[in-house]
GROMACS .gro file of C-alpha atoms in nm:
model
  359
    1MET     CA    1   2.849  15.286   2.357
    2SER     CA    2   2.697  15.288   2.716
    3ALA     CA    3   2.540  15.601   2.912
    4TYR     CA    4   2.752  15.524   3.183
    5GLY     CA    5   3.114  15.520   2.983
    6THR     CA    6   3.206  15.881   3.104
    7THR     CA    7   3.152  16.241   3.341
    8ARG     CA    8   3.326  16.443   3.058
    9GLN     CA    9   3.132  16.704   2.965
   10PRO     CA   10   3.126  16.981   2.660
   11GLY     CA   11   3.276  17.273   2.756
   12GLY     CA   12   3.378  17.146   3.116
   13GLY     CA   13   3.101  17.177   3.293
   14PRO     CA   14   2.920  16.962   3.550
   15PRO     CA   15   2.793  16.680   3.540
   16PRO     CA   16   2.412  16.618   3.507
   17LYS     CA   17   2.205  16.586   3.823
   18ASP     CA   18   2.106  16.205   3.795
   19LYS     CA   19   2.427  16.005   3.844
   20ILE     CA   20   2.604  15.899   3.606
   21THR     CA   21   2.935  15.684   3.638
   22ASP     CA   22   3.335  15.747   3.518
   23TYR     CA   23   3.504  15.580   3.278
   24HIS     CA   24   3.751  15.422   3.523
   25THR     CA   25   3.477  15.254   3.736
   26ALA     CA   26   3.240  15.167   3.398
   27LEU     CA   27   3.548  15.003   3.293
   28PHE     CA   28   3.622  14.789   3.607
   29ARG     CA   29   3.264  14.695   3.664
   30ARG     CA   30   3.208  14.614   3.313
   31LEU     CA   31   3.529  14.345   3.334
   32ALA     CA   32   3.336  14.202   3.664
   33TRP     CA   33   3.091  14.187   3.478
   34GLU     CA   34   3.204  14.006   3.124
   35GLY     CA   35   3.377  13.805   3.359
   36THR     CA   36   3.311  13.426   3.288
   37VAL     CA   37   3.363  13.054   3.426
   38PRO     CA   38   3.421  12.672   3.320
   39VAL     CA   39   3.185  12.536   3.387
   40GLU     CA   40   3.140  12.095   3.364
   41ILE     CA   41   2.838  11.936   3.470
   42ARG     CA   42   2.808  11.538   3.462
   43VAL     CA   43   2.536  11.363   3.589
   44ASP     CA   44   2.507  11.133   3.855
   45PRO     CA   45   2.595  10.807   3.716
   46LYS     CA   46   2.433  10.600   3.988
   47GLU     CA   47   2.130  10.843   3.954
   48LEU     CA   48   2.083  10.839   3.563
   49PRO     CA   49   1.799  10.684   3.409
   50ALA     CA   50   1.771  10.344   3.220
   51ASN     CA   51   1.826  10.364   2.837
   52SER     CA   52   1.989  10.663   2.905
   53ASP     CA   53   2.347  10.709   2.650
   54ARG     CA   54   2.608  10.717   2.895
   55GLY     CA   55   2.894  10.846   2.693
   56LEU     CA   56   2.704  11.231   2.669
   57GLU     CA   57   2.589  11.244   2.991
   58CYS     CA   58   2.860  11.513   3.030
   59TYR     CA   59   2.789  11.904   2.959
   60TYR     CA   60   3.025  12.196   2.896
   61LEU     CA   61   2.919  12.580   2.928
   62GLN     CA   62   3.113  12.930   2.990
   63ALA     CA   63   2.833  13.076   3.221
   64PRO     CA   64   2.842  13.464   3.329
   65ARG     CA   65   3.005  13.487   3.665
   66VAL     CA   66   2.736  13.686   3.771
   67THR     CA   67   2.466  13.420   3.676
   68TYR     CA   68   2.306  13.214   3.914
   69LEU     CA   69   2.268  12.828   3.877
   70PRO     CA   70   1.890  12.822   3.876
   71LEU     CA   71   1.907  13.020   3.539
   72LEU     CA   72   2.101  12.783   3.391
   73MET     CA   73   1.874  12.456   3.421
   74ALA     CA   74   1.694  12.572   3.088
   75GLU     CA   75   1.969  12.500   2.908
   76ILE     CA   76   2.103  12.237   3.116
   77ARG     CA   77   1.715  12.057   3.091
   78ARG     CA   78   1.771  12.108   2.719
   79PHE     CA   79   2.066  11.921   2.649
   80LEU     CA   80   1.998  11.644   2.856
   81MET     CA   81   1.616  11.583   2.714
   82ASP     CA   82   1.829  11.582   2.406
   83VAL     CA   83   2.109  11.410   2.394
   84VAL     CA   84   2.091  11.159   2.694
   85PHE     CA   85   1.751  11.069   2.854
   86ASP     CA   86   1.523  10.871   2.619
   87GLU     CA   87   1.156  10.981   2.628
   88ALA     CA   88   0.999  10.783   2.904
   89ALA     CA   89   1.294  10.923   3.176
   90ALA     CA   90   1.271  11.297   3.050
   91SER     CA   91   0.836  11.262   3.135
   92SER     CA   92   0.942  11.102   3.499
   93LEU     CA   93   1.197  11.344   3.578
   94LYS     CA   94   1.107  11.693   3.804
   95GLU     CA   95   1.344  11.949   3.777
   96GLU     CA   96   1.255  12.062   4.131
   97ASP     CA   97   1.474  11.777   4.291
   98TRP     CA   98   1.717  11.864   4.076
   99TRP     CA   99   2.093  11.988   4.267
  100PHE     CA  100   2.425  12.053   4.230
  101GLU     CA  101   2.739  11.928   4.435
  102THR     CA  102   3.112  11.968   4.354
  103GLU     CA  103   3.368  11.620   4.312
  104GLU     CA  104   3.497  11.706   4.664
  105GLY     CA  105   3.112  11.639   4.774
  106ALA     CA  106   3.019  12.097   4.835
  107ILE     CA  107   2.671  12.172   4.810
  108ALA     CA  108   2.644  12.431   4.501
  109LYS     CA  109   2.385  12.693   4.614
  110TRP     CA  110   2.147  12.838   4.460
  111HIS     CA  111   2.101  13.153   4.571
  112TRP     CA  112   2.556  13.233   4.599
  113PRO     CA  113   2.666  13.394   4.200
  114LEU     CA  114   2.818  13.117   4.018
  115GLY     CA  115   3.148  13.309   4.027
  116LEU     CA  116   3.115  13.299   4.352
  117ILE     CA  117   3.077  12.903   4.376
  118TYR     CA  118   3.396  12.919   4.133
  119ASP     CA  119   3.629  13.135   4.361
  120ASN     CA  120   3.485  12.959   4.669
  121HIS     CA  121   3.573  12.643   4.520
  122THR     CA  122   3.903  12.843   4.401
  123ILE     CA  123   4.007  12.864   4.759
  124SER     CA  124   3.903  12.554   4.925
  125MET     CA  125   4.140  12.377   4.643
  126SER     CA  126   4.423  12.611   4.730
  127VAL     CA  127   4.493  12.408   5.054
  128LYS     CA  128   4.579  12.149   4.862
  129GLY     CA  129   4.801  12.311   4.615
  130PRO     CA  130   4.920  12.606   4.540
  131PRO     CA  131   4.775  12.974   4.472
  132PRO     CA  132   4.629  13.022   4.119
  133THR     CA  133   4.867  13.205   3.869
  134PRO     CA  134   4.771  13.538   3.649
  135ASN     CA  135   4.811  13.337   3.367
  136ALA     CA  136   4.728  13.022   3.433
  137THR     CA  137   4.426  12.840   3.259
  138ALA     CA  138   4.096  12.845   3.414
  139THR     CA  139   4.020  12.502   3.550
  140PRO     CA  140   3.629  12.396   3.495
  141LEU     CA  141   3.426  12.380   3.782
  142ARG     CA  142   3.308  12.030   3.797
  143LEU     CA  143   2.977  12.010   3.892
  144ILE     CA  144   2.762  11.676   3.960
  145LEU     CA  145   2.379  11.710   3.916
  146HIS     CA  146   2.150  11.497   4.108
  147LEU     CA  147   1.807  11.380   3.992
  148ALA     CA  148   1.661  11.312   4.308
  149SER     CA  149   1.654  11.388   4.731
  150PRO     CA  150   1.788  11.745   4.696
  151PRO     CA  151   1.946  11.813   5.040
  152THR     CA  152   1.640  12.135   5.103
  153GLU     CA  153   1.787  12.238   5.467
  154LYS     CA  154   2.088  12.320   5.291
  155LEU     CA  155   2.016  12.437   4.971
  156MET     CA  156   1.807  12.756   5.146
  157LEU     CA  157   1.551  12.794   4.850
  158SER     CA  158   1.437  12.598   4.556
  159PRO     CA  159   1.584  12.578   4.225
  160SER     CA  160   1.313  12.754   4.040
  161GLN     CA  161   1.356  13.155   3.861
  162GLU     CA  162   1.139  13.357   4.086
  163ALA     CA  163   1.281  13.214   4.423
  164CYS     CA  164   1.655  13.328   4.284
  165LYS     CA  165   1.505  13.621   4.225
  166GLN     CA  166   1.344  13.684   4.564
  167ALA     CA  167   1.694  13.585   4.749
  168PHE     CA  168   1.907  13.817   4.509
  169MET     CA  169   1.636  14.109   4.590
  170GLY     CA  170   1.719  14.037   4.975
  171GLN     CA  171   2.083  14.026   4.910
  172LEU     CA  172   2.042  14.359   4.758
  173LYS     CA  173   1.827  14.557   5.007
  174GLU     CA  174   2.050  14.368   5.297
  175ALA     CA  175   2.356  14.549   5.124
  176ASP     CA  176   2.169  14.908   5.047
  177PHE     CA  177   2.087  14.867   5.461
  178ILE     CA  178   2.439  14.827   5.520
  179ARG     CA  179   2.607  15.132   5.300
  180TRP     CA  180   2.342  15.359   5.416
  181GLY     CA  181   2.094  15.262   5.746
  182SER     CA  182   1.785  15.249   5.569
  183THR     CA  183   1.658  15.072   5.249
  184LYS     CA  184   1.513  15.281   5.063
  185ARG     CA  185   1.685  15.324   4.790
  186VAL     CA  186   1.644  14.954   4.689
  187THR     CA  187   1.299  14.965   4.835
  188GLY     CA  188   1.169  15.301   4.671
  189LEU     CA  189   1.240  15.145   4.279
  190ARG     CA  190   0.969  15.103   4.076
  191LYS     CA  191   0.824  14.719   4.065
  192LEU     CA  192   0.901  14.814   3.679
  193GLU     CA  193   1.276  14.887   3.794
  194GLN     CA  194   1.329  14.609   4.053
  195ASP     CA  195   1.168  14.369   3.761
  196GLY     CA  196   1.444  14.555   3.494
  197ILE     CA  197   1.734  14.502   3.775
  198TRP     CA  198   1.682  14.082   3.754
  199GLU     CA  199   1.585  14.162   3.369
  200GLY     CA  200   1.941  14.226   3.359
  201ILE     CA  201   2.088  13.942   3.493
  202LYS     CA  202   1.888  13.651   3.319
  203ASP     CA  203   1.975  13.819   3.015
  204HIS     CA  204   2.301  13.900   3.081
  205ASN     CA  205   2.286  14.277   3.014
  206PHE     CA  206   2.517  14.521   3.157
  207ASP     CA  207   2.299  14.822   3.028
  208ASP     CA  208   1.960  14.757   3.146
  209TYR     CA  209   2.085  14.637   3.476
  210TRP     CA  210   2.326  14.942   3.569
  211LYS     CA  211   2.016  15.119   3.446
  212VAL     CA  212   1.886  15.078   3.757
  213ALA     CA  213   2.170  14.981   3.964
  214SER     CA  214   2.314  15.358   3.943
  215LYS     CA  215   2.060  15.448   4.135
  216VAL     CA  216   2.115  15.240   4.464
  217THR     CA  217   2.520  15.216   4.415
  218PRO     CA  218   2.774  15.487   4.520
  219SER     CA  219   2.941  15.700   4.274
  220ALA     CA  220   3.322  15.615   4.255
  221ALA     CA  221   3.464  15.990   4.356
  222ALA     CA  222   3.750  15.989   4.490
  223SER     CA  223   3.769  16.066   4.880
  224ASN     CA  224   3.833  16.430   4.956
  225ALA     CA  225   4.005  16.256   5.250
  226PRO     CA  226   4.438  16.285   5.334
  227SER     CA  227   4.576  15.947   5.237
  228PRO     CA  228   4.915  15.986   5.327
  229GLY     CA  229   5.134  15.734   5.184
  230SER     CA  230   4.870  15.615   4.895
  231SER     CA  231   4.942  15.465   4.574
  232ALA     CA  232   4.870  15.500   4.205
  233HIS     CA  233   4.791  15.153   4.242
  234THR     CA  234   4.562  15.179   4.471
  235ARG     CA  235   4.222  15.307   4.270
  236PRO     CA  236   4.223  15.459   3.970
  237PRO     CA  237   4.151  15.821   3.961
  238SER     CA  238   3.785  16.005   3.925
  239ASN     CA  239   3.821  16.271   3.578
  240ASP     CA  240   3.555  16.436   3.715
  241ALA     CA  241   3.621  16.398   4.145
  242PRO     CA  242   3.378  16.682   4.268
  243SER     CA  243   3.559  16.924   4.488
  244THR     CA  244   3.320  16.922   4.754
  245PHE     CA  245   3.148  16.657   4.938
  246ASP     CA  246   2.967  16.378   4.765
  247ARG     CA  247   2.700  16.239   4.992
  248ASP     CA  248   2.631  15.996   4.711
  249GLY     CA  249   2.999  15.846   4.701
  250ALA     CA  250   3.165  15.543   4.807
  251TYR     CA  251   3.348  15.770   5.092
  252SER     CA  252   3.006  15.860   5.212
  253VAL     CA  253   2.847  15.543   5.290
  254ARG     CA  254   2.862  15.404   5.630
  255SER     CA  255   2.966  15.068   5.552
  256VAL     CA  256   3.082  14.852   5.302
  257PRO     CA  257   2.885  14.535   5.248
  258VAL     CA  258   3.143  14.261   5.287
  259ARG     CA  259   3.173  13.876   5.325
  260ILE     CA  260   3.468  13.681   5.390
  261TYR     CA  261   3.492  13.345   5.244
  262LEU     CA  262   3.724  13.128   5.403
  263PRO     CA  263   3.844  12.741   5.279
  264ASP     CA  264   3.594  12.499   5.425
  265GLY     CA  265   3.509  12.780   5.654
  266PRO     CA  266   3.275  12.984   5.791
  267ILE     CA  267   3.133  13.286   5.601
  268LEU     CA  268   3.229  13.600   5.790
  269GLN     CA  269   3.028  13.901   5.783
  270GLU     CA  270   3.186  14.250   5.875
  271VAL     CA  271   3.105  14.652   5.942
  272VAL     CA  272   3.351  14.809   5.714
  273PRO     CA  273   3.440  15.186   5.700
  274PRO     CA  274   3.554  15.356   5.426
  275LEU     CA  275   3.750  15.579   5.653
  276LEU     CA  276   3.947  15.505   5.929
  277ASP     CA  277   3.973  15.716   6.253
  278ASP     CA  278   4.220  15.944   6.118
  279GLY     CA  279   4.029  15.989   5.782
  280SER     CA  280   4.222  15.818   5.538
  281PRO     CA  281   4.095  15.541   5.328
  282ASN     CA  282   4.018  15.186   5.506
  283THR     CA  283   4.264  14.944   5.285
  284LEU     CA  284   4.255  14.618   5.184
  285TYR     CA  285   4.502  14.508   5.416
  286HIS     CA  286   4.456  14.712   5.703
  287PHE     CA  287   4.107  14.576   5.673
  288LEU     CA  288   4.263  14.185   5.670
  289SER     CA  289   4.520  14.228   5.906
  290THR     CA  290   4.283  14.384   6.226
  291HIS     CA  291   4.032  14.087   6.118
  292LEU     CA  292   4.228  13.797   6.004
  293SER     CA  293   4.568  13.865   6.147
  294MET     CA  294   4.671  13.536   6.146
  295LEU     CA  295   4.675  13.487   5.787
  296PHE     CA  296   4.723  13.847   5.710
  297PRO     CA  297   5.029  13.968   5.980
  298PRO     CA  298   5.044  14.347   6.051
  299ARG     CA  299   5.372  14.485   5.936
  300PRO     CA  300   5.591  14.623   6.182
  301PRO     CA  301   5.716  14.988   6.162
  302ALA     CA  302   6.022  15.041   6.028
  303PRO     CA  303   6.363  15.090   6.185
  304PRO     CA  304   6.456  15.393   6.313
  305PRO     CA  305   6.747  15.561   6.076
  306SER     CA  306   7.069  15.524   6.136
  307ARG     CA  307   7.411  15.664   5.871
  308ALA     CA  308   7.389  15.352   5.703
  309LYS     CA  309   7.018  15.335   5.630
  310PRO     CA  310   6.930  15.645   5.640
  311ASN     CA  311   6.566  15.526   5.475
  312PRO     CA  312   6.499  15.236   5.608
  313GLN     CA  313   6.212  14.985   5.562
  314PRO     CA  314   5.981  14.783   5.744
  315PRO     CA  315   6.034  14.442   5.774
  316ALA     CA  316   5.876  14.197   5.546
  317VAL     CA  317   5.603  13.963   5.669
  318PRO     CA  318   5.559  13.636   5.524
  319GLN     CA  319   5.228  13.593   5.262
  320LEU     CA  320   5.032  13.298   5.374
  321ALA     CA  321   4.699  13.409   5.211
  322TYR     CA  322   4.540  13.589   4.947
  323ALA     CA  323   4.209  13.789   4.893
  324MET     CA  324   4.104  13.675   4.581
  325ILE     CA  325   3.758  13.918   4.439
  326GLN     CA  326   3.587  13.829   4.105
  327GLY     CA  327   3.818  13.597   4.053
  328VAL     CA  328   4.109  13.816   4.064
  329ILE     CA  329   4.409  13.829   4.342
  330ALA     CA  330   4.328  14.171   4.441
  331PRO     CA  331   4.618  14.465   4.608
  332GLN     CA  332   4.634  14.466   4.891
  333GLU     CA  333   4.691  14.863   4.872
  334ALA     CA  334   4.277  14.846   4.744
  335GLU     CA  335   4.060  15.071   4.935
  336MET     CA  336   3.754  14.915   5.047
  337ALA     CA  337   3.534  15.195   5.002
  338TRP     CA  338   3.623  15.152   4.554
  339LEU     CA  339   3.659  14.755   4.641
  340GLY     CA  340   3.253  14.809   4.740
  341VAL     CA  341   3.128  15.014   4.389
  342CYS     CA  342   3.354  14.883   4.136
  343MET     CA  343   3.451  14.513   4.252
  344ALA     CA  344   3.090  14.379   4.398
  345GLY     CA  345   2.821  14.155   4.288
  346ALA     CA  346   2.541  14.270   4.124
  347ASP     CA  347   2.373  14.139   4.494
  348GLY     CA  348   2.599  14.474   4.612
  349TRP     CA  349   2.837  14.264   4.813
  350LEU     CA  350   3.171  14.272   4.786
  351SER     CA  351   3.295  13.876   4.841
  352ILE     CA  352   3.654  13.820   4.911
  353CYS     CA  353   3.741  13.478   4.868
  354VAL     CA  354   4.115  13.407   5.110
  355GLY     CA  355   4.324  13.155   4.976
  356ILE     CA  356   4.629  12.977   5.137
  357ASN     CA  357   4.965  13.043   4.990
  358ARG     CA  358   5.120  12.717   5.014
  359GLY     CA  359   5.522  12.728   5.049
   0.00000   0.00000   0.00000
């Protein structure tokens, strides 16, 4: 049983001084962690060495969303060397020259988690077809493996695991700075802990990762601020929300580290406070309607009550787009602070992929 499973203490006493995550938070974190994506990898037929087995150049795997392509290279190489390439071809190929792109020609980034690559591909496809439905069968992410001439200026880093680790730690520090105004929570980790958080990613070990990540990630304690009109679906309640101000809580951070990914468009990085000026929680809908009002039109106010309609509802607004987080279409009432704690990637960033609803 995970040490991060509950905050309930015998006798109803307060939780220990070191931060322990409540049940609902741990549940959502584990669901995101255990998420996988189907991947189909096919060697570019124009680059297959002579004497390769052209009937077996395609490899399928179900990979964790939190992993990175450089961490899959050893498994892919073993398959190719054992099944596809002959001994002469295997000895001449250099793994540092390999790179991936989608069938549509988009280059797969080495420093992006695989789940983000999958979600970004999904929203790019949304401009050509209907959005995914909850019960739809997951379509494999089809990647073409090239064996030479990598576009290094677009890949940003080499495919080595060490380069990927350094990029990951850089993302973690940047997220730390956006949350707290400094990077000392990450840089204050011992080297053994910094290595351990990366080993948790490499080994896909939830407990090993969160043993360290819990020291830099805010708790999901409920906000003491009033939240008029909040829904039961906004966030699961914390079993033991503290009655006093929690300086390490999700609603105490300076900003939530957020990046917005648009179909075939730019990546937007925004400053997202957890609370609005009136003290109410900042929601996904408020954030998106403020920054992407063309896709998420602001809701007009309800008309004044009348005898015929004593409780009028605001007019409906068109659903032009949707927000996908960790492969899930997120409810617009979700609070940004809670999303930043429970649905962020292992690098600390809340990645919101915006897809288009085609009518």
